[in-house]
PDB file of C-alpha atoms in Angstrom:
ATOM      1  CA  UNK A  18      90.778 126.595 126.824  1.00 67.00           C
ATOM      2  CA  UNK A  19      89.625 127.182 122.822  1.00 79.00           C
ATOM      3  CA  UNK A  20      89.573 124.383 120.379  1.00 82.00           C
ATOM      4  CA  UNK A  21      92.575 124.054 118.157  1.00 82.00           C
ATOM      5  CA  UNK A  22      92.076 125.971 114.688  1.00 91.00           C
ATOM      6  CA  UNK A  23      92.905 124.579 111.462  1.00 93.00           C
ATOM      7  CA  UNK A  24      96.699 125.188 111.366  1.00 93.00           C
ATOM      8  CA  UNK A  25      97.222 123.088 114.991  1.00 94.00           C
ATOM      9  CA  UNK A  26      95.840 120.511 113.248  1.00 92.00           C
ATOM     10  CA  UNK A  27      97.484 120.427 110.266  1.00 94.00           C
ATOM     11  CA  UNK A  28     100.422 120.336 111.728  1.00 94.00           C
ATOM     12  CA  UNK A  29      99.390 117.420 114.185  1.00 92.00           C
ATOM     13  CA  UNK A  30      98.654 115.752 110.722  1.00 90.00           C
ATOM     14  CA  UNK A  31     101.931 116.677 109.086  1.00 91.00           C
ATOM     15  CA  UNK A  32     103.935 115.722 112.229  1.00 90.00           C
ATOM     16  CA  UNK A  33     101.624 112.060 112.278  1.00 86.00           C
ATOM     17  CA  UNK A  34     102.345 111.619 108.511  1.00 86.00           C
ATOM     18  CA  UNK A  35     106.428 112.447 109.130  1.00 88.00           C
ATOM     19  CA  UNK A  36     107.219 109.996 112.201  1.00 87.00           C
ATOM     20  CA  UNK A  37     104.777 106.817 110.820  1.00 83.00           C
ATOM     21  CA  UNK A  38     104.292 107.246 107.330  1.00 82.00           C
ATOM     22  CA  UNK A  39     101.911 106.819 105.058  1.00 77.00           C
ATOM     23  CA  UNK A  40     102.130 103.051 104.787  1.00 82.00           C
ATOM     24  CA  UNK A  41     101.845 102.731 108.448  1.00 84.00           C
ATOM     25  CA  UNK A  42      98.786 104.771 108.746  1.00 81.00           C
ATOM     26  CA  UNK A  43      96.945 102.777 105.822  1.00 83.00           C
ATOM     27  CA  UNK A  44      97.797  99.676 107.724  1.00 88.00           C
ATOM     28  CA  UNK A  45      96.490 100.076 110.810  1.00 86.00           C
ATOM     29  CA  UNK A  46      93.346 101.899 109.383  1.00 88.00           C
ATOM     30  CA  UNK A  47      92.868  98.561 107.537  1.00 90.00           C
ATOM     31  CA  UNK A  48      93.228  96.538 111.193  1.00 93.00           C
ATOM     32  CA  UNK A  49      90.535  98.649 112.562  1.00 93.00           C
ATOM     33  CA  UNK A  50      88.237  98.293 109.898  1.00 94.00           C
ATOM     34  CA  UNK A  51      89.002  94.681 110.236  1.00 94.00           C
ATOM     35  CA  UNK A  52      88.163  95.187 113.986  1.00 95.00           C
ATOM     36  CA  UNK A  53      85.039  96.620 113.414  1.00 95.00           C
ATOM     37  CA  UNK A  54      83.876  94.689 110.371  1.00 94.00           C
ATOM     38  CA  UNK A  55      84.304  91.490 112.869  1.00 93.00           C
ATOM     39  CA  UNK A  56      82.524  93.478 116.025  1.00 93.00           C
ATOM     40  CA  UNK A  57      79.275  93.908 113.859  1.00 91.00           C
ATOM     41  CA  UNK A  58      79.186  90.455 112.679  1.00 90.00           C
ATOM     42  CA  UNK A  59      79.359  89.273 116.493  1.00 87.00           C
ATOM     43  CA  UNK A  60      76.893  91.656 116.795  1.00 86.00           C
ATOM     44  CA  UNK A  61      74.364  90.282 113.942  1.00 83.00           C
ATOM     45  CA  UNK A  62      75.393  86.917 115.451  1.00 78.00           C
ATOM     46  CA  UNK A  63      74.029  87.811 118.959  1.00 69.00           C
ATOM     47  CA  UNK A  64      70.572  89.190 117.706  1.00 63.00           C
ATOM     48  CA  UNK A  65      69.848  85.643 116.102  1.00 61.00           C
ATOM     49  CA  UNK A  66      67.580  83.115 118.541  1.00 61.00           C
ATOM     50  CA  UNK A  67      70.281  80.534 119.488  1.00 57.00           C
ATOM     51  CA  UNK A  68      68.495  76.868 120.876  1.00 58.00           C
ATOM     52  CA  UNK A  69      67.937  76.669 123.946  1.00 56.00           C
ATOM     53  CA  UNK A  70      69.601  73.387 125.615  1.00 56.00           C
ATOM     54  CA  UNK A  71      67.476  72.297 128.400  1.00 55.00           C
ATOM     55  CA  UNK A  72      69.102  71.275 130.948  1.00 58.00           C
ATOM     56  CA  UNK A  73      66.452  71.037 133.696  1.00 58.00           C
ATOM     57  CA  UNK A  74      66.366  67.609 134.932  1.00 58.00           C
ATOM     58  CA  UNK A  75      62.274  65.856 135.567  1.00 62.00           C
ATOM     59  CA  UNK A  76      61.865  64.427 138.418  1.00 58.00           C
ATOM     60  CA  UNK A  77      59.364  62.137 139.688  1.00 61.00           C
ATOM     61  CA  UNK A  78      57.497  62.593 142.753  1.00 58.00           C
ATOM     62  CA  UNK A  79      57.721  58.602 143.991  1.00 61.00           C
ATOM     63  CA  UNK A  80      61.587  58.684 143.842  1.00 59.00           C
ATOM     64  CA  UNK A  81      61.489  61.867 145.981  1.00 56.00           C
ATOM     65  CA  UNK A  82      59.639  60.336 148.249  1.00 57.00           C
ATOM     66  CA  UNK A  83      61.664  56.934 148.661  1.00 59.00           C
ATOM     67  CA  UNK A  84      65.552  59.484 149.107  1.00 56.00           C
ATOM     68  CA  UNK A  85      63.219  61.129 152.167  1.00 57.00           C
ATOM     69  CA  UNK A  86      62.850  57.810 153.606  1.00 55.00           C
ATOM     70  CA  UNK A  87      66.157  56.770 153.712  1.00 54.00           C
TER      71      UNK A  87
END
């Protein structure tokens, strides 16, 4: 198999313009960039330090003791 050569894919891009139009394509363009505009800031967003919620609970040796007695 070869690669396509310049005319195959002009005439993808001809074809692509034809059945969705420009409008259509400018759209969607404009959703991905949207897409990826809101990926990176997740991504910025992940790299901060969050706090840390401990939820480890102390416990005390005596009462430990006195729930093995029971």
């Amino acid at each position: 198999m070869h690669a396509p050569g310049i005319w195959g894919i002009l005439v993808v891009a001809v074809v692509v313009i034809l059945l969705f139009g420009r409008g259509k394509i400018s759209g969607v363009m404009g959703e991905v960039a949207t897409g990826i505009k809101a990926f990176q800031k997740g991504m910025r967003d992940d790299d901060k330090p969050s706090e840390r919620i401990d939820t480890a609970t102390t416990v005390d040796a005596r009462e430990v003791d006195k729930s093995k007695d029971a």
